[in-house]
Amino acid sequence: MSEQPVLWEKRNGIGWITLNRPEVRNAINFEVMKLLTDFLNAAKQDNDVKVLVITGAGTKAFCSGGDLSAFHSLKTEEQAYGMLSKMGTVLDELFFFPKPTVALINGSAVGGGCEIAAACDVRLARAEAKVGFIQGRLGITTGWGGGSYLLERMGQTEAMDLLYSSTPVTAKQGMDRGFIQYVIKGNSLKETERFLQRYIQQPLGVITSYKTLQLQRYDGAKIKKSVQLEIERCAKLWASDDHHKRVEAFLNK
């Protein structure tokens, strides 16, 4: 029996969600979505968890986005919308999570992987990691709400450059642009724990009060509306011949 595709553990005040499908670059399928939902709920209710970290298994990939082989059978706008909105709900949970959330980008984060990272409050990346909103190369846009979250996280001009260009950047370039907060040179798990030590020394009440302060600054209804429209636009593009041809070419590479 293979290992579970998402792992959950907690230690020293940190909850760790690990995408555990290294053989497909930690890509997302429906089973992963279900487990992410379960573990986000567990972390939310667990008073031993002060900070939540999402990372990927192995050193090659954080997450390569949606599993194209799993979602290739989705052809129509309606079918695509069903899948996109399901993961959109997961990222909504993540963006509005009541405790600080951290993406530990342990390897390449592309497409939907970058959307997951954008939904987190803080992004730490190994020096070798590359990040890129490469959805445009497949004839679609961000489809889980990541574009909307990205525009909340960093400057508009830099954010739009990442989206328009569909071009990956290095961790250092991502940091210069304000997408990555810290580049890790050594052991990524140890370094992340060290980085977050300052947070987890504080009482949970202090941490959650400050997170509430942050969330109050957002116009929640406006962000949710923006995400909804983003998902709808992506579903439309998903149904296009251009997208299907590009996916076909990618899978046949």
XYZ file of C-alpha atoms in Angstrom:
253
model
C 0.000 0.000 0.000
C 1.422 3.389 -0.964
C 1.884 6.181 1.547
C -0.837 8.755 2.033
C -0.635 11.558 -0.599
C -0.731 14.268 2.089
C 0.960 13.956 5.482
C 0.092 15.783 8.709
C 2.240 16.168 11.800
C 2.826 18.710 14.515
C 5.895 19.459 16.552
C 7.078 22.400 18.661
C 4.010 24.530 17.982
C 4.169 24.088 14.199
C 1.667 22.085 12.164
C 3.188 20.546 9.022
C 1.130 19.650 5.958
C 3.321 17.838 3.410
C 2.188 17.160 -0.142
C 3.489 13.619 -0.570
C 3.406 12.683 -4.250
C 7.044 13.278 -5.238
C 6.749 10.913 -8.214
C 4.396 13.477 -9.889
C 6.074 16.568 -8.424
C 3.495 16.719 -5.611
C 0.661 17.477 -8.033
C -2.888 17.986 -6.757
C -5.713 15.528 -7.429
C -9.154 15.133 -5.805
C -7.832 12.921 -2.997
C -5.216 15.549 -2.120
C -7.923 18.254 -2.030
C -9.974 16.183 0.435
C -6.974 15.564 2.727
C -5.915 19.229 2.611
C -9.413 20.181 3.760
C -9.261 17.652 6.618
C -5.813 18.768 7.796
C -6.615 22.487 7.587
C -9.599 21.828 9.853
C -7.431 19.806 12.255
C -4.799 22.566 12.418
C -7.423 25.255 12.927
C -8.898 23.529 15.981
C -5.636 22.323 17.547
C -4.434 24.688 20.275
C -0.947 23.150 20.125
C -0.564 24.522 16.585
C 0.439 28.192 16.481
C 1.748 28.319 12.913
C 0.859 26.182 9.892
C 3.484 25.213 7.291
C 2.720 23.668 3.898
C 5.564 22.006 2.011
C 6.263 19.234 -0.488
C 8.010 15.868 -0.118
C 11.505 15.547 -1.558
C 13.771 18.322 -2.822
C 12.684 18.638 -6.467
C 9.179 20.100 -6.185
C 6.974 22.008 -3.779
C 3.949 21.468 -6.027
C 3.488 21.413 -9.796
C -0.178 22.423 -9.573
C -3.062 20.316 -10.805
C -2.320 16.717 -11.828
C -2.837 16.953 -15.591
C -3.160 13.197 -16.009
C -5.933 13.183 -13.369
C -7.742 16.239 -14.769
C -7.152 15.592 -18.485
C -10.599 14.011 -18.782
C -12.228 17.331 -17.774
C -13.195 18.866 -21.122
C -16.159 21.193 -20.625
C -16.412 24.493 -18.812
C -18.780 22.910 -16.284
C -16.443 19.973 -15.559
C -13.467 22.307 -15.170
C -15.436 24.624 -12.892
C -16.279 21.717 -10.572
C -12.607 20.880 -10.063
C -11.349 24.489 -9.940
C -13.931 25.634 -7.399
C -13.177 22.602 -5.173
C -9.522 23.614 -4.882
C -10.638 27.255 -4.762
C -12.443 26.416 -1.515
C -9.231 24.922 -0.078
C -7.262 28.088 -0.892
C -10.034 30.273 0.531
C -9.600 28.340 3.814
C -5.857 28.896 3.604
C -5.994 32.619 2.818
C -8.480 33.347 5.622
C -6.888 30.876 8.074
C -7.004 32.141 11.710
C -3.295 31.450 12.357
C -0.160 32.412 10.374
C 0.414 30.213 7.319
C 3.789 29.556 5.701
C 4.687 27.987 2.359
C 8.049 26.231 2.616
C 8.968 26.081 -1.070
C 11.372 23.152 -0.966
C 11.664 22.805 -4.781
C 9.994 24.172 -7.904
C 6.557 25.714 -7.393
C 4.772 26.210 -10.683
C 1.206 26.831 -11.812
C -1.181 25.898 -9.032
C 1.811 25.346 -6.734
C 2.397 29.092 -6.871
C -1.291 29.684 -6.175
C -1.013 27.642 -2.968
C 2.081 29.653 -1.987
C 0.292 32.949 -2.735
C -2.575 31.957 -0.426
C -0.087 31.638 2.482
C 0.988 34.614 4.595
C 4.723 33.949 4.326
C 6.826 32.223 1.655
C 10.226 30.703 2.460
C 12.145 29.083 -0.395
C 15.240 26.947 -0.777
C 17.893 28.788 -2.781
C 17.596 26.244 -5.636
C 13.805 26.605 -5.936
C 12.103 28.227 -8.908
C 8.632 29.758 -8.791
C 6.384 30.537 -11.739
C 2.751 31.180 -12.608
C 3.145 29.230 -15.856
C -0.576 28.570 -16.460
C -0.523 30.785 -19.569
C 1.717 28.242 -21.312
C -1.211 25.806 -21.166
C -3.670 28.372 -22.485
C -5.346 29.016 -19.105
C -5.032 31.436 -16.192
C -4.741 30.955 -12.447
C -7.880 28.966 -11.630
C -7.896 28.453 -7.861
C -7.874 32.139 -6.892
C -4.094 32.523 -6.855
C -4.083 35.629 -9.049
C -6.372 37.457 -6.618
C -4.280 36.363 -3.630
C -1.034 37.335 -5.356
C -2.334 40.874 -5.876
C -3.053 41.097 -2.120
C 0.429 39.829 -1.235
C 2.757 42.037 -3.311
C 3.014 45.117 -5.509
C 0.608 45.165 -8.453
C 3.204 45.764 -11.175
C 5.454 42.917 -9.992
C 2.492 40.593 -9.447
C 1.117 41.238 -12.931
C 4.557 40.693 -14.473
C 4.664 37.197 -12.917
C 1.170 36.465 -14.276
C 1.523 37.997 -17.763
C 4.921 36.454 -18.495
C 4.209 32.841 -17.396
C 7.947 32.734 -16.685
C 9.549 31.091 -13.624
C 11.989 33.117 -11.512
C 14.647 31.997 -9.035
C 14.092 32.172 -5.269
C 16.415 35.202 -5.114
C 14.485 36.983 -7.902
C 11.225 36.086 -6.151
C 12.598 37.665 -2.976
C 13.725 40.827 -4.790
C 10.184 41.186 -6.148
C 8.541 40.687 -2.754
C 6.984 37.268 -3.376
C 9.491 35.318 -1.241
C 10.310 36.574 2.267
C 13.357 34.458 3.049
C 15.756 32.270 1.061
C 17.007 29.139 2.816
C 20.590 28.012 2.235
C 20.818 24.949 4.511
C 18.456 22.241 5.789
C 15.030 23.608 4.895
C 13.079 22.006 7.769
C 15.579 23.108 10.428
C 15.887 26.590 8.920
C 12.105 26.984 8.815
C 11.795 25.966 12.455
C 14.545 28.420 13.323
C 12.859 31.212 11.347
C 9.494 30.547 13.022
C 10.934 30.161 16.537
C 10.263 33.878 17.155
C 6.572 33.373 16.358
C 5.934 30.205 18.330
C 7.484 31.659 21.479
C 4.384 33.897 21.709
C 1.146 32.700 23.341
C -1.508 31.406 20.931
C -3.853 34.258 21.938
C -1.288 36.829 20.825
C -0.706 35.045 17.499
C -4.413 34.680 16.665
C -5.160 38.288 17.733
C -2.557 39.599 15.320
C -3.815 37.335 12.535
C -7.328 38.707 13.141
C -5.877 42.219 12.864
C -4.369 41.290 9.492
C -7.553 39.672 8.175
C -9.654 42.688 9.214
C -7.641 44.836 6.814
C -8.872 42.809 3.848
C -12.191 43.385 2.146
C -13.173 39.718 2.447
C -16.300 39.954 0.299
C -14.397 41.722 -2.486
C -11.580 39.133 -2.469
C -14.052 36.219 -2.519
C -15.900 37.820 -5.463
C -12.608 38.344 -7.320
C -11.651 34.688 -6.748
C -15.071 33.500 -7.918
C -14.772 35.437 -11.201
C -11.169 34.252 -11.648
C -12.304 30.611 -11.345
C -15.144 31.204 -13.836
C -12.803 32.803 -16.390
C -10.319 29.945 -16.064
C -13.090 27.358 -16.537
C -14.047 29.095 -19.808
C -10.448 28.981 -21.063
C -10.109 25.366 -19.880
C -12.838 24.318 -22.344
C -10.993 25.911 -25.287
C -9.348 23.868 -28.060
C -6.138 25.782 -27.446
C -5.920 24.519 -23.853
C -6.710 20.908 -24.791
C -4.086 20.955 -27.562
C -1.424 22.378 -25.260
C -2.154 19.808 -22.524
C -2.039 17.029 -25.127
C 1.353 18.256 -26.328
C 2.616 18.530 -22.738
C 1.490 14.998 -21.803
C 3.026 13.575 -24.991
C 6.414 15.233 -24.365
